[in-house]
XYZ file of C-alpha atoms in Angstrom:
769
model
C 127.505 -7.580 3.089
C 129.133 -7.281 -0.290
C 127.202 -10.552 -1.379
C 123.724 -9.401 -0.130
C 124.325 -6.172 -2.433
C 125.515 -8.380 -5.455
C 122.413 -10.434 -5.328
C 119.855 -7.476 -4.834
C 121.436 -5.923 -7.965
C 121.491 -8.958 -10.045
C 117.541 -9.734 -8.871
C 116.555 -6.161 -9.698
C 118.070 -6.434 -13.328
C 116.559 -9.977 -13.551
C 112.767 -9.306 -12.367
C 111.666 -7.466 -15.283
C 113.193 -10.092 -17.685
C 111.223 -12.804 -16.087
C 108.187 -10.654 -15.827
C 108.009 -10.161 -19.668
C 109.185 -13.917 -20.284
C 106.168 -14.933 -18.019
C 103.639 -12.497 -19.825
C 104.378 -13.554 -23.177
C 104.209 -17.162 -22.299
C 100.852 -16.874 -20.794
C 99.802 -14.807 -23.591
C 100.898 -17.526 -26.094
C 98.865 -20.038 -23.925
C 95.385 -17.905 -23.741
C 95.827 -17.531 -27.671
C 95.780 -21.183 -27.682
C 92.646 -21.795 -25.415
C 89.262 -20.908 -26.723
C 86.938 -20.759 -24.052
C 82.957 -21.119 -25.294
C 80.451 -19.853 -22.896
C 76.594 -21.156 -23.570
C 73.650 -20.783 -21.914
C 71.655 -24.086 -22.359
C 67.755 -24.993 -21.544
C 66.897 -28.164 -19.066
C 65.893 -31.478 -20.660
C 67.546 -30.726 -23.578
C 70.719 -33.052 -24.652
C 73.333 -31.163 -26.510
C 76.722 -32.686 -28.004
C 79.879 -30.953 -28.213
C 83.578 -31.943 -28.792
C 86.516 -30.709 -26.979
C 90.190 -30.932 -26.838
C 93.037 -29.135 -25.120
C 92.366 -26.153 -26.844
C 88.831 -25.818 -26.106
C 87.128 -25.420 -22.871
C 83.152 -25.117 -22.062
C 81.239 -23.021 -19.680
C 77.742 -24.071 -19.780
C 75.086 -21.961 -17.634
C 71.637 -22.902 -16.384
C 69.246 -21.030 -14.622
C 67.916 -22.354 -11.307
C 64.163 -23.128 -11.567
C 61.499 -21.864 -8.831
C 61.288 -25.424 -7.431
C 64.842 -26.355 -7.336
C 64.533 -27.455 -3.706
C 61.929 -30.029 -4.332
C 63.375 -30.854 -7.768
C 66.988 -30.192 -7.722
C 68.896 -30.336 -11.147
C 70.722 -33.291 -12.124
C 73.649 -33.277 -14.579
C 74.591 -36.125 -16.922
C 77.591 -36.053 -19.051
C 78.261 -38.949 -21.334
C 81.208 -39.605 -23.575
C 80.150 -41.230 -27.239
C 81.893 -44.602 -26.398
C 82.388 -45.639 -30.065
C 84.410 -42.678 -30.802
C 86.006 -42.550 -27.581
C 87.166 -46.031 -26.591
C 90.870 -44.931 -26.575
C 90.931 -41.926 -24.435
C 94.057 -41.444 -22.380
C 93.363 -37.759 -21.054
C 90.025 -37.513 -19.132
C 87.469 -35.297 -19.646
C 87.139 -32.934 -16.455
C 83.876 -31.801 -15.036
C 83.403 -29.134 -12.571
C 79.806 -27.666 -11.265
C 79.464 -24.671 -9.468
C 76.160 -24.303 -7.898
C 74.561 -22.470 -4.589
C 75.670 -25.193 -2.155
C 79.195 -25.601 -3.276
C 81.341 -27.222 -5.975
C 81.439 -30.838 -7.310
C 83.714 -32.384 -9.611
C 84.343 -35.656 -11.676
C 86.350 -37.007 -14.799
C 85.056 -39.224 -17.918
C 86.230 -42.060 -17.877
C 85.495 -42.707 -14.524
C 87.913 -45.247 -13.196
C 86.785 -47.373 -10.236
C 90.241 -47.671 -8.307
C 90.114 -51.103 -7.196
C 88.528 -52.784 -9.915
C 90.121 -50.545 -12.814
C 86.848 -50.396 -14.511
C 86.060 -47.304 -16.834
C 82.428 -45.663 -16.866
C 81.776 -43.363 -19.940
C 78.775 -41.687 -18.283
C 78.164 -39.921 -14.956
C 75.252 -38.177 -13.452
C 75.003 -36.304 -10.064
C 72.218 -34.492 -8.412
C 73.023 -30.931 -7.178
C 72.510 -30.651 -3.450
C 69.323 -28.626 -2.590
C 70.721 -27.221 0.807
C 67.972 -25.515 2.669
C 70.492 -23.006 4.536
C 72.177 -21.901 1.307
C 72.145 -18.539 -0.175
C 69.644 -17.708 -2.862
C 72.441 -14.986 -4.435
C 73.510 -17.722 -6.784
C 70.806 -17.611 -9.547
C 73.123 -19.765 -12.007
C 74.562 -23.189 -12.129
C 77.936 -23.228 -14.064
C 79.243 -26.235 -15.750
C 82.856 -26.155 -17.056
C 84.117 -28.801 -18.937
C 88.054 -29.139 -19.965
C 90.513 -31.675 -21.008
C 94.328 -31.974 -21.937
C 93.630 -34.534 -24.774
C 94.980 -33.313 -27.888
C 92.549 -35.597 -29.769
C 88.804 -34.420 -29.937
C 86.319 -35.872 -27.252
C 82.590 -35.919 -28.117
C 80.509 -35.629 -25.244
C 76.706 -35.127 -24.721
C 75.238 -32.953 -21.686
C 71.934 -33.323 -20.103
C 70.357 -31.322 -17.259
C 66.851 -32.272 -16.108
C 65.404 -32.280 -12.527
C 65.136 -35.052 -9.997
C 61.534 -36.329 -9.966
C 59.918 -37.387 -6.686
C 62.991 -36.120 -4.871
C 60.916 -35.088 -1.927
C 59.435 -38.310 -0.693
C 56.018 -38.855 1.282
C 54.868 -41.597 3.696
C 53.819 -44.596 1.880
C 54.637 -43.415 -1.525
C 56.226 -46.150 -3.735
C 59.587 -44.733 -5.488
C 61.166 -46.825 -7.961
C 64.457 -45.934 -10.199
C 67.463 -47.211 -12.023
C 71.304 -46.356 -11.077
C 74.513 -47.359 -11.866
C 78.009 -47.012 -10.376
C 78.695 -44.031 -11.938
C 75.171 -42.304 -11.381
C 74.264 -42.283 -7.706
C 70.703 -41.123 -6.656
C 69.441 -39.903 -3.440
C 66.213 -38.532 -2.169
C 64.878 -36.393 0.529
C 62.257 -36.900 3.616
C 61.235 -34.407 6.062
C 59.327 -35.335 9.234
C 56.572 -32.810 8.678
C 53.879 -35.714 8.616
C 52.593 -37.107 11.778
C 55.461 -39.865 12.201
C 58.270 -39.427 14.375
C 59.548 -42.911 13.716
C 59.323 -44.432 10.270
C 60.906 -47.312 8.201
C 62.734 -47.477 5.180
C 61.988 -50.464 3.060
C 64.295 -51.252 0.076
C 63.631 -54.036 -2.324
C 65.488 -54.837 -5.713
C 64.774 -57.495 -8.219
C 68.359 -58.015 -9.039
C 71.285 -58.856 -6.750
C 73.742 -56.198 -7.749
C 75.464 -54.762 -4.472
C 74.971 -51.286 -3.463
C 75.189 -49.148 -0.449
C 72.294 -47.655 1.294
C 73.069 -44.460 3.405
C 71.045 -42.190 5.587
C 72.543 -38.733 5.690
C 71.817 -35.472 7.366
C 70.120 -32.727 5.126
C 73.102 -30.770 4.552
C 75.486 -30.469 1.920
C 77.759 -31.903 0.468
C 76.188 -35.095 -0.093
C 78.502 -38.056 0.313
C 77.409 -40.122 -2.928
C 80.704 -41.884 -4.115
C 81.946 -45.448 -2.851
C 85.083 -43.484 -1.566
C 82.865 -41.023 0.785
C 79.701 -42.813 1.556
C 81.071 -43.905 4.834
C 82.026 -40.294 6.093
C 78.484 -39.464 7.381
C 75.230 -41.065 8.618
C 73.952 -44.651 8.610
C 74.860 -47.036 6.194
C 74.393 -50.683 5.043
C 75.116 -53.057 2.124
C 72.160 -54.290 -0.122
C 71.319 -56.895 -2.499
C 67.979 -57.490 -2.823
C 66.377 -56.326 0.449
C 67.367 -53.466 2.893
C 65.699 -51.413 5.625
C 66.482 -48.716 8.125
C 64.185 -47.390 11.016
C 64.971 -43.734 11.707
C 63.514 -41.329 14.201
C 62.827 -37.622 14.157
C 64.986 -36.791 17.096
C 68.073 -37.875 15.167
C 67.205 -35.994 12.161
C 65.126 -33.025 13.101
C 65.514 -31.130 9.616
C 65.058 -34.364 7.492
C 67.223 -36.622 5.880
C 68.903 -37.593 2.732
C 68.532 -41.224 1.288
C 71.683 -42.201 -0.811
C 72.066 -45.068 -3.082
C 75.399 -45.801 -4.646
C 76.036 -49.197 -6.656
C 79.337 -51.179 -6.271
C 81.340 -51.977 -9.279
C 81.305 -55.887 -8.084
C 79.619 -57.544 -5.657
C 82.537 -58.516 -3.057
C 81.131 -56.209 -0.369
C 77.571 -58.038 -0.251
C 78.622 -61.955 -0.744
C 80.867 -64.138 0.853
C 83.729 -66.143 -1.030
C 83.819 -66.101 -4.641
C 79.824 -66.088 -4.929
C 78.329 -63.664 -7.211
C 81.506 -61.569 -7.777
C 81.321 -60.296 -11.121
C 82.122 -56.917 -12.995
C 78.974 -54.758 -13.267
C 80.458 -51.932 -15.233
C 77.726 -51.505 -17.884
C 74.801 -52.873 -15.608
C 72.244 -50.761 -13.966
C 70.337 -51.644 -10.818
C 66.392 -51.298 -10.456
C 65.494 -50.099 -6.754
C 62.040 -49.702 -5.247
C 61.613 -48.059 -1.905
C 59.002 -47.151 0.383
C 58.901 -45.030 3.804
C 56.227 -46.046 6.372
C 55.307 -44.975 9.724
C 56.176 -47.346 12.810
C 55.995 -47.694 16.353
C 56.986 -44.508 18.315
C 58.694 -44.636 21.720
C 55.474 -44.549 23.632
C 53.924 -47.357 22.015
C 57.263 -49.140 22.355
C 56.776 -48.647 26.220
C 53.003 -49.869 25.950
C 54.130 -53.180 24.181
C 56.721 -53.862 27.030
C 54.291 -53.105 29.777
C 51.606 -55.204 28.172
C 54.271 -58.341 28.226
C 55.490 -57.509 31.823
C 51.825 -57.380 32.821
C 51.006 -60.539 31.523
C 53.986 -62.280 33.037
C 53.427 -60.811 36.370
C 50.036 -62.199 36.159
C 51.037 -65.646 35.295
C 53.399 -65.526 38.391
C 50.609 -64.317 40.825
C 48.291 -67.332 39.310
C 50.793 -69.853 39.720
C 51.898 -68.874 43.157
C 48.404 -68.873 44.327
C 47.100 -72.016 42.689
C 50.123 -74.142 42.494
C 50.141 -76.613 45.423
C 51.763 -79.961 45.872
C 49.456 -82.758 46.785
C 50.333 -82.104 50.842
C 47.800 -84.394 51.944
C 49.075 -87.390 49.975
C 52.569 -86.572 51.380
C 51.578 -86.563 54.760
C 50.521 -90.404 54.221
C 54.539 -91.103 54.185
C 54.240 -91.995 57.539
C 51.125 -93.999 57.619
C 50.965 -95.867 54.108
C 51.687 -99.402 54.162
C 53.710 -101.066 51.648
C 51.977 -102.052 48.603
C 52.467 -105.161 46.304
C 55.054 -104.760 44.014
C 53.907 -104.057 40.212
C 57.118 -103.428 38.670
C 58.476 -105.585 36.182
C 61.109 -106.934 38.742
C 59.787 -109.900 40.455
C 62.927 -111.096 42.057
C 62.705 -110.452 46.064
C 64.854 -107.437 47.348
C 66.693 -107.086 50.506
C 65.412 -104.443 52.938
C 67.942 -101.925 54.370
C 67.913 -102.333 58.172
C 65.893 -99.647 59.633
C 68.363 -98.721 62.387
C 71.053 -97.168 60.365
C 72.037 -93.785 61.518
C 74.111 -91.127 60.440
C 76.623 -88.682 62.299
C 74.951 -85.211 61.525
C 78.551 -83.838 62.052
C 80.259 -85.735 58.877
C 80.383 -83.645 56.175
C 80.495 -84.748 52.405
C 83.981 -85.546 52.444
C 83.647 -87.829 55.534
C 80.689 -89.586 53.787
C 82.623 -90.050 50.458
C 85.656 -91.651 52.358
C 83.318 -94.355 54.236
C 82.582 -96.531 50.804
C 80.950 -99.512 50.899
C 82.915 -102.431 49.716
C 83.241 -102.834 46.016
C 81.957 -106.371 45.605
C 78.693 -105.604 47.706
C 78.207 -102.702 45.208
C 78.734 -104.594 42.002
C 76.400 -107.384 43.290
C 73.828 -104.757 44.085
C 73.879 -103.045 40.861
C 74.032 -105.938 38.644
C 71.067 -107.455 39.775
C 68.472 -108.475 37.150
C 65.826 -106.613 39.283
C 67.041 -103.379 40.890
C 65.337 -100.748 42.835
C 65.485 -97.381 43.730
C 66.266 -98.663 47.567
C 69.160 -100.244 46.324
C 70.867 -96.937 45.032
C 69.738 -94.823 47.816
C 71.919 -96.122 50.704
C 73.746 -92.519 51.200
C 72.879 -90.000 53.711
C 70.142 -87.519 52.176
C 71.680 -84.492 53.480
C 75.210 -85.246 52.009
C 73.491 -85.921 48.471
C 71.504 -82.504 49.070
C 74.544 -80.955 49.541
C 76.138 -82.338 46.347
C 73.239 -81.733 44.478
C 73.448 -77.922 45.820
C 76.918 -77.871 44.340
C 75.458 -77.738 40.648
C 73.823 -74.575 41.669
C 76.985 -72.582 43.182
C 79.086 -73.863 40.342
C 76.558 -72.526 37.844
C 76.297 -69.268 39.856
C 80.098 -68.651 39.502
C 80.417 -69.808 36.143
C 77.490 -67.305 35.313
C 79.123 -64.097 37.080
C 82.769 -64.467 35.257
C 80.994 -65.604 31.911
C 78.551 -62.868 31.791
C 80.724 -59.714 33.014
C 83.025 -59.791 29.972
C 80.152 -60.736 27.503
C 78.156 -57.571 28.771
C 80.933 -55.233 28.236
C 81.878 -56.832 24.650
C 78.487 -56.083 23.393
C 78.221 -52.865 24.852
C 81.362 -52.069 23.203
C 80.073 -53.404 19.936
C 76.869 -51.385 19.942
C 78.804 -48.341 20.927
C 80.968 -48.699 17.526
C 77.866 -48.958 15.630
C 76.449 -45.888 17.049
C 79.873 -44.102 16.139
C 80.642 -45.611 12.790
C 76.913 -45.951 11.519
C 78.182 -49.241 9.846
C 75.082 -51.311 9.981
C 76.815 -54.237 8.826
C 78.504 -55.057 11.927
C 75.370 -56.453 13.538
C 72.849 -58.815 11.835
C 69.509 -57.475 12.779
C 66.119 -57.735 11.248
C 66.280 -54.303 10.123
C 62.605 -54.165 9.040
C 61.954 -54.823 12.620
C 64.386 -53.275 14.923
C 63.201 -50.549 17.115
C 65.756 -48.611 18.668
C 65.570 -47.335 22.384
C 67.675 -44.736 23.963
C 68.003 -45.289 27.691
C 70.414 -42.400 29.165
C 73.805 -42.596 27.489
C 73.085 -45.677 25.714
C 71.155 -46.285 22.523
C 70.102 -49.810 21.837
C 69.558 -50.387 18.170
C 67.412 -53.431 18.421
C 65.598 -53.330 21.567
C 62.667 -55.640 20.871
C 65.064 -58.339 20.350
C 66.628 -57.840 23.837
C 63.348 -57.216 25.747
C 61.808 -60.390 24.166
C 64.205 -62.582 26.341
C 62.610 -61.252 29.423
C 60.437 -64.666 29.010
C 63.489 -66.953 29.775
C 64.338 -64.685 33.029
C 61.041 -64.855 34.202
C 59.980 -68.532 33.758
C 63.585 -69.379 35.226
C 62.782 -67.336 38.426
C 59.181 -68.839 38.419
C 60.528 -72.386 37.972
C 63.158 -71.822 40.969
C 60.097 -70.253 43.005
C 57.860 -73.556 42.376
C 60.869 -75.987 43.223
C 61.251 -74.063 46.350
C 57.451 -74.208 47.409
C 57.608 -77.974 46.511
C 60.605 -78.318 48.632
C 59.267 -76.647 51.598
C 55.989 -78.845 51.309
C 57.680 -82.655 50.655
C 58.201 -84.393 53.839
C 60.956 -86.876 52.971
C 61.052 -90.482 54.018
C 63.594 -92.624 52.813
C 61.423 -95.720 52.514
C 58.924 -94.197 50.078
C 58.879 -92.348 46.629
C 62.437 -91.377 44.908
C 64.696 -89.195 46.997
C 64.055 -85.335 46.425
C 66.932 -83.592 45.552
C 66.001 -80.108 44.188
C 69.809 -78.693 43.787
C 69.651 -79.556 40.043
C 66.228 -78.167 39.736
C 67.330 -74.728 41.034
C 70.449 -74.799 38.594
C 67.982 -75.712 35.774
C 65.970 -72.624 36.639
C 68.986 -70.392 37.247
C 70.364 -71.559 33.876
C 67.198 -70.574 32.010
C 67.196 -67.200 33.572
C 71.000 -66.870 32.478
C 70.011 -67.982 28.920
C 67.865 -64.918 28.664
C 70.545 -62.973 30.075
C 73.011 -64.301 27.391
C 70.360 -64.137 24.575
C 69.811 -60.518 25.456
C 73.730 -59.550 25.381
C 73.619 -61.633 22.088
C 71.175 -59.580 20.393
C 72.489 -56.224 21.322
C 74.719 -56.817 18.240
C 74.228 -60.388 16.837
C 77.045 -61.417 14.563
C 79.248 -64.603 14.336
C 81.867 -63.410 16.771
C 79.358 -63.453 19.760
C 76.996 -66.556 18.508
C 78.166 -68.917 21.493
C 76.897 -65.968 23.845
C 73.258 -67.483 22.717
C 74.048 -71.221 23.088
C 76.400 -71.664 25.978
C 73.391 -71.830 28.508
C 71.584 -73.937 26.357
C 74.102 -76.652 26.342
C 74.207 -76.237 30.066
C 70.301 -76.793 30.513
C 70.253 -79.810 28.120
C 72.981 -81.328 30.159
C 71.560 -80.529 33.468
C 68.150 -81.885 32.426
C 69.651 -85.437 31.341
C 71.654 -85.527 34.636
C 68.550 -84.744 36.383
C 66.881 -87.818 34.590
C 69.404 -90.137 35.418
C 69.646 -89.122 38.815
C 66.241 -89.578 39.537
C 66.200 -93.441 39.557
C 70.165 -93.506 40.761
C 70.403 -91.094 43.333
C 73.645 -92.515 44.961
C 75.367 -92.607 41.219
C 75.616 -88.815 40.739
C 77.649 -87.123 38.481
C 80.053 -84.539 40.074
C 79.481 -81.207 39.747
C 83.029 -79.967 39.065
C 83.575 -82.585 36.460
C 80.077 -81.677 34.849
C 81.163 -78.127 34.242
C 84.443 -79.235 33.386
C 83.021 -81.331 30.370
C 80.679 -78.226 29.686
C 83.722 -76.011 29.045
C 85.349 -78.366 26.747
C 81.797 -78.361 24.727
C 81.723 -74.484 24.750
C 85.402 -74.892 23.419
C 84.611 -77.230 20.740
C 81.753 -74.894 19.642
C 84.273 -71.997 19.514
C 86.519 -74.183 17.588
C 83.782 -75.126 15.315
C 82.659 -71.569 14.398
C 86.052 -70.476 13.658
C 87.194 -73.575 11.505
C 84.516 -75.533 9.806
C 86.842 -78.040 7.836
C 86.273 -81.832 7.289
C 89.060 -82.852 9.628
C 87.096 -81.129 12.757
C 83.997 -82.556 11.647
C 85.627 -86.308 11.364
C 87.118 -86.098 14.796
C 84.235 -84.648 16.408
C 82.038 -87.477 14.899
C 84.451 -90.000 16.098
C 84.313 -88.508 19.557
C 80.467 -88.239 19.659
C 79.876 -91.723 18.385
C 82.406 -92.891 21.207
C 80.709 -90.921 23.949
C 77.456 -91.993 22.793
C 78.304 -95.443 23.018
C 79.903 -95.069 26.616
C 76.658 -93.505 28.139
C 74.762 -96.258 26.621
C 76.733 -98.716 28.195
C 76.645 -96.748 31.575
C 72.730 -96.511 31.562
C 72.411 -100.204 30.685
C 74.974 -101.275 33.347
C 73.742 -98.816 35.926
C 76.835 -97.137 36.281
C 78.917 -100.073 36.710
C 80.473 -100.629 33.190
C 84.140 -99.482 32.978
C 86.055 -98.706 29.555
C 89.922 -99.869 30.381
C 92.493 -102.192 29.053
C 90.712 -105.268 30.585
C 87.417 -104.280 28.851
C 88.169 -107.062 25.747
C 89.267 -109.350 28.378
C 85.849 -109.018 30.128
C 83.991 -109.229 26.924
C 85.795 -112.440 25.717
C 85.076 -114.199 29.281
C 81.418 -113.282 28.993
C 81.237 -114.802 25.127
C 82.785 -118.049 26.503
C 81.306 -118.650 29.784
C 77.473 -117.178 29.444
C 74.946 -119.526 28.491
C 73.433 -116.930 26.216
C 75.849 -114.495 25.531
C 73.836 -112.836 22.941
C 70.918 -112.602 24.696
C 70.696 -109.218 26.532
C 70.111 -109.017 30.029
C 68.011 -105.998 30.000
C 65.946 -106.198 26.571
C 63.786 -103.417 27.062
C 66.639 -101.273 27.828
C 68.585 -102.712 25.226
C 66.128 -102.000 22.437
C 65.699 -98.378 23.488
C 69.361 -97.556 23.675
C 70.005 -99.206 20.389
C 67.312 -96.862 18.870
C 68.958 -93.998 20.263
C 72.382 -95.050 18.923
C 71.113 -95.515 15.550
C 69.571 -91.906 15.546
C 72.961 -90.234 16.725
C 74.648 -92.553 13.691
C 72.109 -91.200 11.480
C 72.494 -87.447 12.623
C 76.246 -87.648 12.143
C 75.753 -89.109 8.618
C 73.037 -86.677 7.668
C 75.304 -83.765 8.576
C 77.967 -85.092 6.321
C 75.702 -84.609 3.553
C 73.110 -82.246 4.578
C 74.543 -79.286 6.534
C 72.563 -78.370 10.001
C 73.604 -74.690 9.641
C 76.929 -74.227 11.385
C 78.649 -76.225 13.696
C 77.456 -74.604 16.888
C 73.674 -75.121 15.640
C 74.814 -78.928 15.021
C 76.238 -79.227 18.375
C 73.179 -77.848 20.054
C 71.002 -80.116 17.815
C 72.776 -83.227 19.254
C 72.386 -82.026 22.665
C 68.542 -81.571 22.175
C 68.155 -84.513 20.400
C 69.741 -86.691 22.742
C 67.996 -84.919 25.513
C 64.539 -85.773 24.146
C 65.877 -89.310 23.504
C 66.609 -89.837 26.946
C 63.337 -88.369 28.392
C 61.470 -90.425 25.878
C 63.251 -93.441 27.145
C 62.546 -92.591 30.847
C 58.852 -92.483 29.884
C 58.619 -95.555 27.929
C 60.564 -97.647 30.709
C 58.118 -96.047 33.089
C 55.203 -97.073 31.240
C 56.562 -100.748 30.665
C 57.372 -100.716 34.740
C 53.205 -99.968 34.639
C 53.754 -96.927 36.723
C 51.163 -94.178 35.704
C 51.556 -90.852 34.329
C 49.323 -88.497 36.365
C 46.929 -85.596 35.071
C 49.476 -82.998 35.505
C 52.426 -84.520 34.110
C 50.781 -85.239 30.962
C 49.132 -81.880 30.554
C 52.591 -80.650 30.814
C 53.813 -82.924 28.244
C 50.981 -82.434 25.653
C 51.331 -78.565 26.259
C 55.323 -78.725 25.717
C 54.855 -80.621 22.430
C 52.270 -77.891 21.352
C 54.553 -75.062 22.333
C 57.746 -76.674 21.238
C 56.042 -77.148 17.878
C 54.946 -73.595 17.302
C 58.025 -72.075 18.577
C 60.239 -74.576 16.000
C 58.162 -73.066 13.179
C 58.900 -69.418 14.030
C 62.606 -70.269 14.509
C 62.787 -71.970 11.177
C 61.274 -69.041 9.430
C 64.079 -66.934 10.652
C 64.629 -63.348 9.776
C 68.280 -63.000 9.679
C 71.600 -65.214 9.510
C 74.917 -64.445 10.499
C 76.491 -67.219 8.752
C 76.214 -65.236 5.539
C 77.270 -61.811 4.891
C 75.310 -58.973 5.939
C 73.517 -58.016 3.007
C 72.650 -61.814 2.380
C 71.400 -61.765 5.902
C 68.895 -58.955 4.929
C 67.106 -60.959 2.466
C 65.722 -62.779 5.335
C 64.573 -59.733 6.968
C 60.789 -59.693 7.556
C 58.672 -56.880 8.936
C 57.053 -56.985 12.402
C 54.441 -59.765 12.897
C 53.021 -59.256 16.245
C 51.898 -55.964 17.789
C 53.862 -54.126 15.016
C 56.933 -54.679 17.765
C 57.845 -58.272 17.291
C 59.153 -60.317 14.645
C 59.132 -64.227 14.233
C 62.305 -64.269 16.328
C 60.576 -62.564 19.131
C 57.659 -64.928 18.930
C 60.177 -67.901 19.112
C 61.767 -66.116 22.341
C 58.285 -66.373 24.211
C 57.195 -69.632 22.996
C 60.687 -71.194 23.587
C 60.607 -69.795 27.080
C 57.213 -71.230 27.720
C 58.395 -74.441 26.463
C 61.442 -74.923 28.289
C 59.389 -74.115 31.638
C 56.817 -76.644 30.823
C 59.694 -79.091 29.979
C 61.064 -78.390 33.457
C 57.627 -79.087 34.952
C 57.358 -82.473 33.139
C 60.876 -83.801 34.994
C 59.759 -82.036 38.206
C 56.107 -83.933 38.252
C 56.695 -86.863 36.106
C 57.232 -89.407 39.335
C 54.454 -88.020 41.358
C 52.750 -91.212 40.962
C 55.526 -93.030 43.200
C 55.386 -90.469 45.953
C 53.538 -92.854 48.243
C 54.911 -95.976 46.763
C 57.756 -97.938 48.769
C 61.225 -97.596 47.136
C 61.782 -101.313 47.617
C 59.043 -101.782 44.720
C 60.418 -98.724 42.422
C 62.330 -100.354 39.594
C 65.715 -98.641 38.357
C 66.050 -98.025 34.740
């Protein structure tokens, strides 16, 4: 208790002493500071000097139209005098909507670049009180040396932007600019198109029309939508999201690292201004989007109805299978072929495993498959029902892969879209921002709905091809003695793969970027491989690739594509090129020797024995086949060499190019060998071939003229952005989706109908190639 009394007594006597000392110190401090109050005028530039003993209060009246033309305050240090400034000049502005402040020199933290002038627009909040009739600009510093500065207050011209009004201006890292747009005109959705003549990096932001405005590099990410821009940028916004209007904010970066990958164009831009132009144009609204979608769906339904009603296989010709007589052989083979006894029968209770166990003796197989003149009847000894079941395994394997592959893909892309909607960071997804129409369906908002919807063509034509295959399968009457065995399992798998390509491509376009590019290509690999297997199976019914092995190889291919996207070094390319050329040679040998060529430790011995014993070892047994396969191998070698010097885009695109080129080569090989064998190409297959070539050429034109590129940075990708080219809703890539879907369908129809000319031809006269 005595300690408490002691401290109270001491504190009571000490308090007056400390109070008097503080008053004396404050009086001395205030006596050194000379506040200067001035009332200044707009558009006049004033020069003043300041130090630690002087502070300025500049007063400006608000103009009557300050909402349409808000004040802009610019303060500049006289650089030639103030190069060695240690203590900065502090600028504080109090206005109707709040308080803003900055300092000069303005130092960018990451690059440590100093700016000796800065300008800011005062936020004209519509909800702010009009009681504050003056703008108060306070300037102070702790510098002992005089700092000379210039102050200018003017108004921001063309602040309230109108539709179709071109606005041009300059800005720098310390002088951000923003404008206001209101949806008072008849446009519920508008496109903001930004262009620039230089490649200086900046951030474009769309913010609510409320104060404060985040117009610095540190704060611009706090509100609204944003994207980095070098030369081109664009955002489509709707009235529903910004009913009271929006601010269009431009902030220049101090270097270009945010807009370019690697060290390209990375440079300091401390004294460089950027010239920017932009225009706001009306774009299609929700009702027009629905109309566009309904038009496309109606056209596709009409195509399906028309095809279903008018597509009929030649039933009358097929019924002749039981009565037609064997025709004289017109094939390139003239050697007689032993016919299979007619009395061979199979136990219907045998399953696939049972039939596979009952293998023919290897010497008999080698004898048949190495004849100079080999016909389809020689390679169609197995039970048709078993081969049909094996063929159906491709479909069931594809469905299994599709289910397990698509579910996590859908979850991932929906999460990416949700992150984009929540953060507003439009650099996450590589859209064509000049033609990306958003659509809100319940709780989900899709930022690029037109690129998602345009994949409906793949799904539709995939299902249509399945329908045509089913109708054909139900119509054709199978007879082992005539034509080529009809196994439709691969056709069903091809149609399903085409439909899945549409689904996966749609998922990819929810938020396209380098992390999910393989979603768009995986089923293209499957389509190419299934098509090549089908071409081979046509003339080699018994030599059928195992479905499980095929999808295992496809899994390896997809892994290769993933590794290639993550690491594109020279080592990977060298290893892949060796693997690619080796596989090309091996497959060529399999095609040349009808699947009987083996690569093992005895291969060199067999080759040497052939060279020593054969009468003409350098003369090919099948010259036509040898020439065509040699051309194919030379083209593959040319692709590998060309890719080393001229990159075909990323590794995934190169891999897909290899698949498509080899598919075209194999189909061409098949058609040429068919013509050499004096077989005909009927009217409908010929029409499908011509139409497929026309549509592929047109689709490749639109594919080459791309509107985005995920291999670059987000800002670089926007330099490819183009306005909508069709119905004000679809761009070049959407047209590529539609045309390529038709092209793939026509290509499938070529494979389905190419051998219709040999339907009634005895299988003993149909050559194998």
